[in-house]
mmCIF file of C-alpha atoms in Angstrom:
data_model
loop_
_atom_site.group_PDB
_atom_site.id
_atom_site.type_symbol
_atom_site.label_atom_id
_atom_site.label_comp_id
_atom_site.label_asym_id
_atom_site.label_seq_id
_atom_site.Cartn_x
_atom_site.Cartn_y
_atom_site.Cartn_z
ATOM 1 C CA UNK U 1 -25.767 -88.513 -45.682
ATOM 2 C CA UNK U 2 -26.887 -85.352 -43.883
ATOM 3 C CA UNK U 3 -26.420 -85.420 -40.465
ATOM 4 C CA UNK U 4 -28.495 -83.698 -37.459
ATOM 5 C CA UNK U 5 -27.131 -80.435 -37.671
ATOM 6 C CA UNK U 6 -27.673 -80.626 -33.046
ATOM 7 C CA UNK U 7 -25.890 -84.054 -33.200
ATOM 8 C CA UNK U 8 -22.911 -83.005 -35.331
ATOM 9 C CA UNK U 9 -22.213 -80.148 -33.182
ATOM 10 C CA UNK U 10 -22.209 -82.717 -29.789
ATOM 11 C CA UNK U 11 -19.791 -84.938 -31.550
ATOM 12 C CA UNK U 12 -17.584 -82.188 -33.814
ATOM 13 C CA UNK U 13 -17.274 -78.833 -32.599
ATOM 14 C CA UNK U 14 -14.199 -76.889 -34.233
ATOM 15 C CA UNK U 15 -13.876 -73.439 -32.780
ATOM 16 C CA UNK U 16 -13.567 -70.458 -34.836
ATOM 17 C CA UNK U 17 -14.112 -68.113 -32.492
ATOM 18 C CA UNK U 18 -13.797 -69.048 -28.587
ATOM 19 C CA UNK U 19 -16.321 -67.476 -25.687
ATOM 20 C CA UNK U 20 -14.700 -64.874 -23.966
ATOM 21 C CA UNK U 21 -17.090 -65.091 -21.012
ATOM 22 C CA UNK U 22 -16.331 -67.030 -17.491
ATOM 23 C CA UNK U 23 -20.007 -69.320 -17.682
ATOM 24 C CA UNK U 24 -18.664 -72.906 -17.392
ATOM 25 C CA UNK U 25 -21.314 -74.983 -19.292
ATOM 26 C CA UNK U 26 -22.387 -78.470 -20.912
ATOM 27 C CA UNK U 27 -23.400 -78.134 -24.912
ATOM 28 C CA UNK U 28 -25.434 -81.390 -23.653
ATOM 29 C CA UNK U 29 -29.517 -80.026 -23.815
ATOM 30 C CA UNK U 30 -28.908 -77.011 -25.843
ATOM 31 C CA UNK U 31 -31.224 -76.058 -28.578
ATOM 32 C CA UNK U 32 -28.748 -74.739 -31.893
ATOM 33 C CA UNK U 33 -29.755 -72.345 -34.854
ATOM 34 C CA UNK U 34 -27.697 -72.102 -37.320
ATOM 35 C CA UNK U 35 -27.861 -68.251 -38.975
ATOM 36 C CA UNK U 36 -25.512 -68.119 -41.730
ATOM 37 C CA UNK U 37 -23.269 -69.172 -44.785
ATOM 38 C CA UNK U 38 -23.973 -70.941 -47.970
ATOM 39 C CA UNK U 39 -20.964 -72.708 -48.921
ATOM 40 C CA UNK U 40 -18.366 -75.258 -48.778
ATOM 41 C CA UNK U 41 -15.566 -72.924 -47.317
ATOM 42 C CA UNK U 42 -17.327 -70.948 -44.997
ATOM 43 C CA UNK U 43 -17.105 -70.673 -41.390
ATOM 44 C CA UNK U 44 -20.922 -70.555 -39.771
ATOM 45 C CA UNK U 45 -22.213 -68.877 -37.215
ATOM 46 C CA UNK U 46 -24.685 -70.459 -34.234
ATOM 47 C CA UNK U 47 -26.356 -68.712 -31.889
ATOM 48 C CA UNK U 48 -26.601 -71.407 -28.841
ATOM 49 C CA UNK U 49 -29.666 -70.883 -25.580
ATOM 50 C CA UNK U 50 -28.973 -72.097 -22.232
ATOM 51 C CA UNK U 51 -32.213 -74.259 -21.169
ATOM 52 C CA UNK U 52 -30.799 -74.937 -18.349
ATOM 53 C CA UNK U 53 -29.354 -73.105 -15.042
ATOM 54 C CA UNK U 54 -26.107 -72.227 -15.086
ATOM 55 C CA UNK U 55 -23.700 -69.421 -14.037
ATOM 56 C CA UNK U 56 -24.977 -67.467 -17.056
ATOM 57 C CA UNK U 57 -29.149 -66.417 -16.933
ATOM 58 C CA UNK U 58 -31.317 -69.025 -17.873
ATOM 59 C CA UNK U 59 -32.535 -67.848 -21.866
ATOM 60 C CA UNK U 60 -29.550 -66.107 -22.670
ATOM 61 C CA UNK U 61 -27.937 -66.228 -25.968
ATOM 62 C CA UNK U 62 -24.282 -67.228 -26.672
ATOM 63 C CA UNK U 63 -22.853 -66.790 -30.257
ATOM 64 C CA UNK U 64 -19.835 -69.325 -31.820
ATOM 65 C CA UNK U 65 -18.189 -69.641 -35.027
ATOM 66 C CA UNK U 66 -18.242 -73.229 -35.889
ATOM 67 C CA UNK U 67 -15.829 -74.777 -38.797
ATOM 68 C CA UNK U 68 -17.931 -76.940 -40.210
ATOM 69 C CA UNK U 69 -18.419 -77.986 -44.043
ATOM 70 C CA UNK U 70 -22.045 -76.954 -45.410
ATOM 71 C CA UNK U 71 -22.027 -80.622 -46.713
ATOM 72 C CA UNK U 72 -21.894 -81.931 -43.019
ATOM 73 C CA UNK U 73 -25.552 -79.911 -42.554
ATOM 74 C CA UNK U 74 -28.787 -79.899 -43.756
ATOM 75 C CA UNK U 75 -28.996 -78.266 -46.775
ATOM 76 C CA UNK U 76 -30.521 -77.888 -50.293
ATOM 77 C CA UNK U 77 -30.250 -76.357 -53.882
ATOM 78 C CA UNK U 78 -32.297 -73.278 -54.329
ATOM 79 C CA UNK U 79 -32.900 -72.193 -58.261
ATOM 80 C CA UNK U 80 -33.816 -68.863 -59.274
ATOM 81 C CA UNK U 81 -35.526 -68.026 -62.885
ATOM 82 C CA UNK U 82 -35.673 -64.629 -63.522
ATOM 83 C CA UNK U 83 -38.208 -63.565 -66.253
ATOM 84 C CA UNK U 84 -39.807 -60.005 -67.335
ATOM 85 C CA UNK U 85 -43.472 -59.587 -67.745
ATOM 86 C CA UNK U 86 -43.476 -61.103 -70.594
ATOM 87 C CA UNK U 87 -42.841 -64.188 -69.285
ATOM 88 C CA UNK U 88 -39.513 -63.761 -71.052
ATOM 89 C CA UNK U 89 -36.071 -65.433 -69.455
ATOM 90 C CA UNK U 90 -34.269 -61.481 -68.846
ATOM 91 C CA UNK U 91 -30.734 -61.602 -70.935
ATOM 92 C CA UNK U 92 -29.096 -58.691 -68.821
ATOM 93 C CA UNK U 93 -26.622 -58.234 -66.554
ATOM 94 C CA UNK U 94 -28.211 -60.178 -63.390
ATOM 95 C CA UNK U 95 -28.013 -60.499 -59.784
ATOM 96 C CA UNK U 96 -29.932 -62.669 -57.108
ATOM 97 C CA UNK U 97 -29.373 -62.807 -53.265
ATOM 98 C CA UNK U 98 -30.352 -64.999 -50.354
ATOM 99 C CA UNK U 99 -31.757 -63.361 -47.285
ATOM 100 C CA UNK U 100 -32.527 -65.780 -44.294
ATOM 101 C CA UNK U 101 -35.171 -65.035 -41.700
ATOM 102 C CA UNK U 102 -33.585 -64.744 -38.308
ATOM 103 C CA UNK U 103 -35.064 -66.431 -35.150
ATOM 104 C CA UNK U 104 -35.583 -62.047 -34.209
ATOM 105 C CA UNK U 105 -37.427 -61.756 -37.988
ATOM 106 C CA UNK U 106 -34.532 -59.651 -39.047
ATOM 107 C CA UNK U 107 -32.643 -60.989 -41.942
ATOM 108 C CA UNK U 108 -29.217 -61.936 -43.038
ATOM 109 C CA UNK U 109 -27.745 -61.614 -46.543
ATOM 110 C CA UNK U 110 -26.227 -65.022 -47.251
ATOM 111 C CA UNK U 111 -24.926 -65.065 -50.573
ATOM 112 C CA UNK U 112 -25.242 -62.913 -54.337
ATOM 113 C CA UNK U 113 -24.879 -64.740 -57.234
ATOM 114 C CA UNK U 114 -24.299 -63.363 -60.590
ATOM 115 C CA UNK U 115 -24.720 -64.480 -64.140
ATOM 116 C CA UNK U 116 -23.801 -61.817 -66.833
ATOM 117 C CA UNK U 117 -26.068 -64.183 -69.345
ATOM 118 C CA UNK U 118 -29.471 -63.830 -68.128
ATOM 119 C CA UNK U 119 -31.865 -64.431 -65.116
ATOM 120 C CA UNK U 120 -30.755 -68.468 -63.983
ATOM 121 C CA UNK U 121 -28.890 -68.713 -61.010
ATOM 122 C CA UNK U 122 -28.147 -72.003 -58.428
ATOM 123 C CA UNK U 123 -27.288 -71.084 -55.158
ATOM 124 C CA UNK U 124 -26.267 -74.544 -53.676
ATOM 125 C CA UNK U 125 -26.157 -75.768 -50.085
ATOM 126 C CA UNK U 126 -27.870 -73.479 -48.586
ATOM 127 C CA UNK U 127 -28.783 -74.750 -44.937
ATOM 128 C CA UNK U 128 -33.288 -75.527 -44.416
ATOM 129 C CA UNK U 129 -34.639 -72.368 -43.366
ATOM 130 C CA UNK U 130 -36.904 -69.405 -44.186
ATOM 131 C CA UNK U 131 -35.896 -67.326 -46.867
ATOM 132 C CA UNK U 132 -36.562 -64.437 -49.129
ATOM 133 C CA UNK U 133 -35.396 -64.533 -52.770
ATOM 134 C CA UNK U 134 -34.460 -60.917 -54.413
ATOM 135 C CA UNK U 135 -33.048 -60.692 -58.277
ATOM 136 C CA UNK U 136 -31.957 -57.016 -58.724
ATOM 137 C CA UNK U 137 -31.577 -56.835 -62.799
ATOM 138 C CA UNK U 138 -30.719 -53.732 -65.035
ATOM 139 C CA UNK U 139 -31.530 -50.359 -62.977
ATOM 140 C CA UNK U 140 -32.395 -48.302 -66.003
ATOM 141 C CA UNK U 141 -35.776 -51.230 -67.049
ATOM 142 C CA UNK U 142 -36.162 -53.130 -63.077
ATOM 143 C CA UNK U 143 -37.115 -52.909 -60.380
ATOM 144 C CA UNK U 144 -35.107 -55.220 -57.275
ATOM 145 C CA UNK U 145 -37.945 -58.052 -57.083
ATOM 146 C CA UNK U 146 -38.969 -60.417 -54.410
ATOM 147 C CA UNK U 147 -40.279 -64.134 -54.349
ATOM 148 C CA UNK U 148 -43.613 -63.598 -54.982
ATOM 149 C CA UNK U 149 -42.857 -60.560 -57.949
ATOM 150 C CA UNK U 150 -43.468 -57.708 -54.750
ATOM 151 C CA UNK U 151 -40.787 -55.249 -55.265
ATOM 152 C CA UNK U 152 -41.033 -54.667 -50.864
ATOM 153 C CA UNK U 153 -39.772 -56.981 -48.951
ATOM 154 C CA UNK U 154 -42.873 -57.040 -46.169
ATOM 155 C CA UNK U 155 -45.100 -58.110 -49.224
ATOM 156 C CA UNK U 156 -42.755 -60.535 -50.407
ATOM 157 C CA UNK U 157 -43.100 -64.777 -49.886
ATOM 158 C CA UNK U 158 -41.366 -66.628 -47.955
ATOM 159 C CA UNK U 159 -39.298 -69.787 -49.157
ATOM 160 C CA UNK U 160 -39.422 -71.988 -47.013
ATOM 161 C CA UNK U 161 -36.377 -74.605 -47.744
ATOM 162 C CA UNK U 162 -36.527 -78.096 -46.717
ATOM 163 C CA UNK U 163 -35.250 -79.340 -50.015
ATOM 164 C CA UNK U 164 -33.808 -78.627 -53.224
ATOM 165 C CA UNK U 165 -36.464 -75.594 -54.505
ATOM 166 C CA UNK U 166 -36.811 -74.341 -57.932
ATOM 167 C CA UNK U 167 -38.217 -70.783 -58.196
ATOM 168 C CA UNK U 168 -39.642 -68.421 -60.633
ATOM 169 C CA UNK U 169 -39.693 -64.822 -60.069
ATOM 170 C CA UNK U 170 -41.367 -62.252 -62.520
ATOM 171 C CA UNK U 171 -39.416 -59.020 -62.397
ATOM 172 C CA UNK U 172 -41.101 -55.645 -61.796
ATOM 173 C CA UNK U 173 -40.471 -52.810 -64.610
ATOM 174 C CA UNK U 174 -39.069 -49.343 -63.638
ATOM 175 C CA UNK U 175 -42.271 -47.088 -63.867
ATOM 176 C CA UNK U 176 -41.582 -44.591 -66.615
ATOM 177 C CA UNK U 177 -40.045 -41.634 -66.611
ATOM 178 C CA UNK U 178 -42.338 -38.760 -65.514
ATOM 179 C CA UNK U 179 -42.281 -35.135 -67.539
ATOM 180 C CA UNK U 180 -43.151 -31.646 -66.458
ATOM 181 C CA UNK U 181 -46.498 -33.099 -68.509
ATOM 182 C CA UNK U 182 -47.316 -34.812 -66.051
ATOM 183 C CA UNK U 183 -47.619 -32.902 -63.173
ATOM 184 C CA UNK U 184 -45.215 -30.327 -61.022
ATOM 185 C CA UNK U 185 -44.974 -31.631 -57.188
ATOM 186 C CA UNK U 186 -41.420 -32.522 -56.545
ATOM 187 C CA UNK U 187 -40.065 -35.361 -53.627
ATOM 188 C CA UNK U 188 -36.339 -34.834 -51.939
ATOM 189 C CA UNK U 189 -35.244 -36.126 -49.155
ATOM 190 C CA UNK U 190 -32.003 -37.619 -47.022
ATOM 191 C CA UNK U 191 -32.084 -41.217 -45.466
ATOM 192 C CA UNK U 192 -30.293 -41.385 -42.400
ATOM 193 C CA UNK U 193 -28.783 -44.713 -40.472
ATOM 194 C CA UNK U 194 -28.821 -44.684 -36.436
ATOM 195 C CA UNK U 195 -27.974 -48.639 -35.170
ATOM 196 C CA UNK U 196 -25.759 -49.662 -32.299
ATOM 197 C CA UNK U 197 -22.972 -51.256 -32.241
ATOM 198 C CA UNK U 198 -23.930 -54.819 -32.662
ATOM 199 C CA UNK U 199 -20.224 -56.533 -30.743
ATOM 200 C CA UNK U 200 -20.794 -53.419 -27.773
ATOM 201 C CA UNK U 201 -24.181 -51.731 -27.584
ATOM 202 C CA UNK U 202 -22.128 -48.745 -28.503
ATOM 203 C CA UNK U 203 -24.260 -46.108 -30.492
ATOM 204 C CA UNK U 204 -22.569 -44.988 -33.705
ATOM 205 C CA UNK U 205 -23.232 -41.120 -34.899
ATOM 206 C CA UNK U 206 -25.933 -41.032 -37.249
ATOM 207 C CA UNK U 207 -24.632 -40.980 -40.884
ATOM 208 C CA UNK U 208 -26.142 -40.623 -44.298
ATOM 209 C CA UNK U 209 -27.354 -43.200 -46.277
ATOM 210 C CA UNK U 210 -26.193 -44.586 -49.518
ATOM 211 C CA UNK U 211 -27.329 -46.549 -51.853
ATOM 212 C CA UNK U 212 -30.528 -46.927 -50.246
ATOM 213 C CA UNK U 213 -33.479 -48.087 -52.662
ATOM 214 C CA UNK U 214 -36.475 -46.179 -52.057
ATOM 215 C CA UNK U 215 -39.470 -44.758 -54.104
ATOM 216 C CA UNK U 216 -42.891 -43.726 -54.102
ATOM 217 C CA UNK U 217 -46.488 -45.163 -54.838
ATOM 218 C CA UNK U 218 -49.722 -43.489 -56.082
ATOM 219 C CA UNK U 219 -53.503 -44.333 -55.264
ATOM 220 C CA UNK U 220 -54.814 -45.501 -58.047
ATOM 221 C CA UNK U 221 -58.548 -44.257 -59.427
ATOM 222 C CA UNK U 222 -61.616 -44.958 -57.864
ATOM 223 C CA UNK U 223 -59.531 -46.572 -54.767
ATOM 224 C CA UNK U 224 -61.365 -46.437 -51.608
ATOM 225 C CA UNK U 225 -61.059 -43.801 -49.083
ATOM 226 C CA UNK U 226 -60.157 -46.058 -46.422
ATOM 227 C CA UNK U 227 -56.033 -46.582 -46.121
ATOM 228 C CA UNK U 228 -56.567 -50.396 -45.259
ATOM 229 C CA UNK U 229 -58.796 -51.118 -48.798
ATOM 230 C CA UNK U 230 -56.377 -48.723 -50.862
ATOM 231 C CA UNK U 231 -54.842 -49.952 -53.828
ATOM 232 C CA UNK U 232 -51.404 -48.108 -55.246
ATOM 233 C CA UNK U 233 -49.113 -48.765 -58.276
ATOM 234 C CA UNK U 234 -45.290 -47.836 -58.159
ATOM 235 C CA UNK U 235 -44.675 -44.082 -59.936
ATOM 236 C CA UNK U 236 -41.157 -43.585 -58.601
ATOM 237 C CA UNK U 237 -38.418 -46.233 -58.026
ATOM 238 C CA UNK U 238 -34.792 -45.423 -57.321
ATOM 239 C CA UNK U 239 -31.625 -44.891 -54.956
ATOM 240 C CA UNK U 240 -29.852 -42.726 -52.381
ATOM 241 C CA UNK U 241 -26.967 -41.003 -53.698
ATOM 242 C CA UNK U 242 -23.881 -40.914 -51.719
ATOM 243 C CA UNK U 243 -24.835 -39.103 -49.694
ATOM 244 C CA UNK U 244 -28.119 -40.026 -48.690
ATOM 245 C CA UNK U 245 -30.046 -38.021 -50.896
ATOM 246 C CA UNK U 246 -33.150 -38.603 -53.032
ATOM 247 C CA UNK U 247 -35.557 -36.703 -55.552
ATOM 248 C CA UNK U 248 -38.583 -37.170 -57.567
ATOM 249 C CA UNK U 249 -40.300 -34.702 -59.364
ATOM 250 C CA UNK U 250 -43.135 -34.312 -61.978
ATOM 251 C CA UNK U 251 -46.013 -35.930 -60.047
ATOM 252 C CA UNK U 252 -48.658 -35.437 -60.816
ATOM 253 C CA UNK U 253 -51.705 -34.280 -58.000
ATOM 254 C CA UNK U 254 -52.741 -37.856 -56.061
ATOM 255 C CA UNK U 255 -51.833 -39.416 -52.695
ATOM 256 C CA UNK U 256 -48.807 -41.201 -52.249
ATOM 257 C CA UNK U 257 -46.920 -43.467 -49.925
ATOM 258 C CA UNK U 258 -42.923 -43.075 -49.185
ATOM 259 C CA UNK U 259 -41.053 -46.140 -49.049
ATOM 260 C CA UNK U 260 -37.520 -47.537 -48.106
ATOM 261 C CA UNK U 261 -35.960 -50.981 -48.560
ATOM 262 C CA UNK U 262 -34.480 -52.495 -45.054
ATOM 263 C CA UNK U 263 -35.481 -56.285 -45.096
ATOM 264 C CA UNK U 264 -36.933 -56.775 -41.577
ATOM 265 C CA UNK U 265 -36.828 -53.095 -40.481
ATOM 266 C CA UNK U 266 -41.032 -51.661 -41.164
ATOM 267 C CA UNK U 267 -41.990 -48.247 -42.089
ATOM 268 C CA UNK U 268 -43.520 -46.108 -38.919
ATOM 269 C CA UNK U 269 -46.805 -45.858 -40.437
ATOM 270 C CA UNK U 270 -47.842 -43.411 -38.003
ATOM 271 C CA UNK U 271 -44.899 -40.837 -39.194
ATOM 272 C CA UNK U 272 -45.064 -38.823 -42.557
ATOM 273 C CA UNK U 273 -45.468 -41.659 -44.727
ATOM 274 C CA UNK U 274 -48.097 -40.943 -46.892
ATOM 275 C CA UNK U 275 -49.576 -37.596 -48.367
ATOM 276 C CA UNK U 276 -51.533 -35.562 -51.156
ATOM 277 C CA UNK U 277 -49.405 -33.563 -53.760
ATOM 278 C CA UNK U 278 -52.330 -30.239 -53.945
ATOM 279 C CA UNK U 279 -52.573 -30.837 -50.412
ATOM 280 C CA UNK U 280 -53.931 -27.472 -48.272
ATOM 281 C CA UNK U 281 -51.721 -25.665 -46.297
ATOM 282 C CA UNK U 282 -48.730 -26.936 -48.661
ATOM 283 C CA UNK U 283 -47.362 -24.489 -50.785
ATOM 284 C CA UNK U 284 -45.852 -25.334 -54.095
ATOM 285 C CA UNK U 285 -46.521 -29.155 -54.130
ATOM 286 C CA UNK U 286 -43.027 -29.341 -52.925
ATOM 287 C CA UNK U 287 -42.038 -32.109 -50.070
ATOM 288 C CA UNK U 288 -38.536 -32.424 -48.247
ATOM 289 C CA UNK U 289 -38.850 -35.778 -46.246
ATOM 290 C CA UNK U 290 -35.868 -36.874 -43.596
ATOM 291 C CA UNK U 291 -36.205 -40.807 -42.979
ATOM 292 C CA UNK U 292 -34.620 -42.428 -40.214
ATOM 293 C CA UNK U 293 -33.617 -45.963 -40.495
ATOM 294 C CA UNK U 294 -33.668 -47.560 -36.761
ATOM 295 C CA UNK U 295 -33.498 -51.494 -35.295
ATOM 296 C CA UNK U 296 -37.046 -50.294 -34.110
ATOM 297 C CA UNK U 297 -38.546 -48.955 -37.819
ATOM 298 C CA UNK U 298 -38.206 -46.214 -40.367
ATOM 299 C CA UNK U 299 -39.745 -42.897 -39.451
ATOM 300 C CA UNK U 300 -40.180 -40.227 -41.631
ATOM 301 C CA UNK U 301 -40.564 -36.995 -40.920
ATOM 302 C CA UNK U 302 -41.852 -33.370 -43.239
ATOM 303 C CA UNK U 303 -38.968 -30.614 -43.522
ATOM 304 C CA UNK U 304 -40.135 -28.389 -46.170
ATOM 305 C CA UNK U 305 -36.984 -25.664 -45.600
ATOM 306 C CA UNK U 306 -33.992 -25.442 -43.929
ATOM 307 C CA UNK U 307 -34.293 -25.477 -39.975
ATOM 308 C CA UNK U 308 -31.063 -23.673 -39.679
ATOM 309 C CA UNK U 309 -32.274 -20.713 -42.033
ATOM 310 C CA UNK U 310 -35.030 -20.262 -39.621
ATOM 311 C CA UNK U 311 -34.060 -21.159 -36.132
ATOM 312 C CA UNK U 312 -31.136 -22.375 -34.613
ATOM 313 C CA UNK U 313 -30.710 -25.790 -32.695
ATOM 314 C CA UNK U 314 -34.070 -26.351 -33.806
ATOM 315 C CA UNK U 315 -35.928 -29.477 -31.579
ATOM 316 C CA UNK U 316 -39.857 -30.167 -31.910
ATOM 317 C CA UNK U 317 -41.378 -32.958 -28.979
ATOM 318 C CA UNK U 318 -42.787 -35.092 -28.650
ATOM 319 C CA UNK U 319 -44.238 -36.253 -32.077
ATOM 320 C CA UNK U 320 -46.849 -38.109 -32.107
ATOM 321 C CA UNK U 321 -48.071 -35.865 -28.918
ATOM 322 C CA UNK U 322 -51.579 -36.785 -26.366
ATOM 323 C CA UNK U 323 -51.936 -32.506 -26.583
ATOM 324 C CA UNK U 324 -49.137 -30.822 -25.878
ATOM 325 C CA UNK U 325 -45.998 -29.784 -28.429
ATOM 326 C CA UNK U 326 -43.132 -27.925 -26.918
ATOM 327 C CA UNK U 327 -40.526 -26.473 -30.092
ATOM 328 C CA UNK U 328 -37.146 -25.521 -28.377
ATOM 329 C CA UNK U 329 -34.913 -23.037 -30.331
ATOM 330 C CA UNK U 330 -31.912 -20.746 -29.508
ATOM 331 C CA UNK U 331 -32.686 -18.145 -31.769
ATOM 332 C CA UNK U 332 -34.982 -17.138 -34.458
ATOM 333 C CA UNK U 333 -33.315 -16.517 -38.143
ATOM 334 C CA UNK U 334 -36.541 -15.236 -39.450
ATOM 335 C CA UNK U 335 -37.451 -11.623 -37.897
ATOM 336 C CA UNK U 336 -41.166 -11.509 -39.492
ATOM 337 C CA UNK U 337 -42.646 -15.205 -38.219
ATOM 338 C CA UNK U 338 -45.976 -16.887 -38.062
ATOM 339 C CA UNK U 339 -46.552 -19.721 -36.999
ATOM 340 C CA UNK U 340 -50.000 -22.316 -37.847
ATOM 341 C CA UNK U 341 -51.034 -25.263 -37.150
ATOM 342 C CA UNK U 342 -53.860 -26.708 -39.959
ATOM 343 C CA UNK U 343 -55.947 -29.701 -39.643
ATOM 344 C CA UNK U 344 -56.763 -32.512 -42.493
ATOM 345 C CA UNK U 345 -59.757 -30.075 -43.474
ATOM 346 C CA UNK U 346 -57.037 -27.135 -44.257
ATOM 347 C CA UNK U 347 -59.186 -24.751 -41.223
ATOM 348 C CA UNK U 348 -56.780 -23.151 -39.369
ATOM 349 C CA UNK U 349 -57.267 -24.112 -35.116
ATOM 350 C CA UNK U 350 -53.538 -21.808 -34.209
ATOM 351 C CA UNK U 351 -52.062 -19.057 -35.462
ATOM 352 C CA UNK U 352 -49.670 -16.420 -33.711
ATOM 353 C CA UNK U 353 -46.707 -14.394 -34.647
ATOM 354 C CA UNK U 354 -43.323 -15.770 -33.025
ATOM 355 C CA UNK U 355 -41.331 -13.438 -31.441
ATOM 356 C CA UNK U 356 -37.109 -13.692 -30.417
ATOM 357 C CA UNK U 357 -38.094 -13.157 -26.821
ATOM 358 C CA UNK U 358 -40.203 -15.793 -26.249
ATOM 359 C CA UNK U 359 -37.713 -17.585 -23.857
ATOM 360 C CA UNK U 360 -36.503 -19.968 -26.416
ATOM 361 C CA UNK U 361 -39.579 -21.753 -27.044
ATOM 362 C CA UNK U 362 -42.832 -22.348 -27.973
ATOM 363 C CA UNK U 363 -45.731 -24.596 -27.120
ATOM 364 C CA UNK U 364 -48.723 -25.549 -28.862
ATOM 365 C CA UNK U 365 -51.510 -26.920 -27.561
ATOM 366 C CA UNK U 366 -54.194 -29.538 -28.804
ATOM 367 C CA UNK U 367 -55.627 -31.469 -26.524
ATOM 368 C CA UNK U 368 -59.047 -30.318 -27.117
ATOM 369 C CA UNK U 369 -58.543 -31.168 -30.809
ATOM 370 C CA UNK U 370 -59.408 -34.851 -32.346
ATOM 371 C CA UNK U 371 -56.310 -37.162 -32.901
ATOM 372 C CA UNK U 372 -55.285 -37.246 -36.094
ATOM 373 C CA UNK U 373 -52.690 -35.393 -38.234
ATOM 374 C CA UNK U 374 -51.999 -30.988 -38.548
ATOM 375 C CA UNK U 375 -49.542 -29.260 -40.646
ATOM 376 C CA UNK U 376 -47.936 -27.381 -38.891
ATOM 377 C CA UNK U 377 -46.146 -24.122 -40.975
ATOM 378 C CA UNK U 378 -43.421 -21.365 -39.628
ATOM 379 C CA UNK U 379 -44.581 -18.305 -42.654
ATOM 380 C CA UNK U 380 -41.854 -15.815 -43.443
ATOM 381 C CA UNK U 381 -44.440 -12.556 -44.438
ATOM 382 C CA UNK U 382 -41.362 -10.330 -44.887
ATOM 383 C CA UNK U 383 -41.234 -13.213 -48.173
ATOM 384 C CA UNK U 384 -44.625 -14.146 -48.593
ATOM 385 C CA UNK U 385 -43.677 -17.386 -48.661
ATOM 386 C CA UNK U 386 -44.190 -20.676 -46.224
ATOM 387 C CA UNK U 387 -40.968 -21.288 -44.330
ATOM 388 C CA UNK U 388 -41.144 -24.808 -42.691
ATOM 389 C CA UNK U 389 -43.696 -27.255 -42.521
ATOM 390 C CA UNK U 390 -43.708 -30.297 -40.012
ATOM 391 C CA UNK U 391 -46.527 -33.347 -39.964
ATOM 392 C CA UNK U 392 -47.621 -33.326 -36.202
ATOM 393 C CA UNK U 393 -49.591 -36.412 -35.372
ATOM 394 C CA UNK U 394 -52.231 -36.793 -32.320
ATOM 395 C CA UNK U 395 -53.593 -39.608 -30.664
#
């Protein structure tokens, strides 16, 4: 017989990890929520939130590990069938994952089921709750796909688990490889992670993110100009290499949106996530992107070129801005350099030479300009080419 999790906790708690704080309190009247584990032998983590006054402030959370078997908790079976676009069950080696949605909105990956015989899976003894389900098969043929048949976590359907459930996912096919006949656009760059340590709040050093899923969507022909109404199709998909680098080439002319897949962490839509191949002011249709993932979101910056080849200790801030932008540096490496600011109509609104006697700072004032996006470009006059390009946002 299934038992209510709160009642069970009040009667028979077995702590595998002891709380080390000084607060003393009773579990009577405390709310609980299990946030991990799917197997019979796993240890399960629960968050216990105080609803009563005590040594600790009201509403503070405490975490314990509970040595309880899944059979004693309210649970269910999740059965997943993965099919291709022809509605046939996938026969390739395939993985399926469950991601539990935490109260904070983030996700815990609770388990993986592998099937080397095709796309049919069972997750046993899964706690009741809200989940994302994702299927990942042959990367040469398919794109990881969520319940609801989306390749993006924020567009996936949520599985509300309250009983044994059967689900079917139609796995998206990988886009065809582009060739030189398609176009000459190139998007490459890096993905870095910048997270706090979960135990002590310490900020870890920013590090490159290997094997992270990312890709490009292209606006369909005939799509509306209003971004909220646009329809985009997947045109390139892959993952970063061991150094956190990605590259997509032979892109045809059009409007693109770049995305990085971190379930529970949204893209910062005000950063450089959308761009046009062939856009005025950007040379050679080459875009170098730098994506940084934090707990708050994924921010993407456009970096056309390598800053150390133009400036040393380069920093641009604030971006977005309400008007004024500062650019700090220690030294200008390129001797004959011009700085330009170009609006999205291709009109140059700022153009000036940059000298080494600039007191190690450049100032740009966009206060009189309308809100929107601008291109900040540094041009190497000696080599007759763009050395650096950044996207600037005026709020």
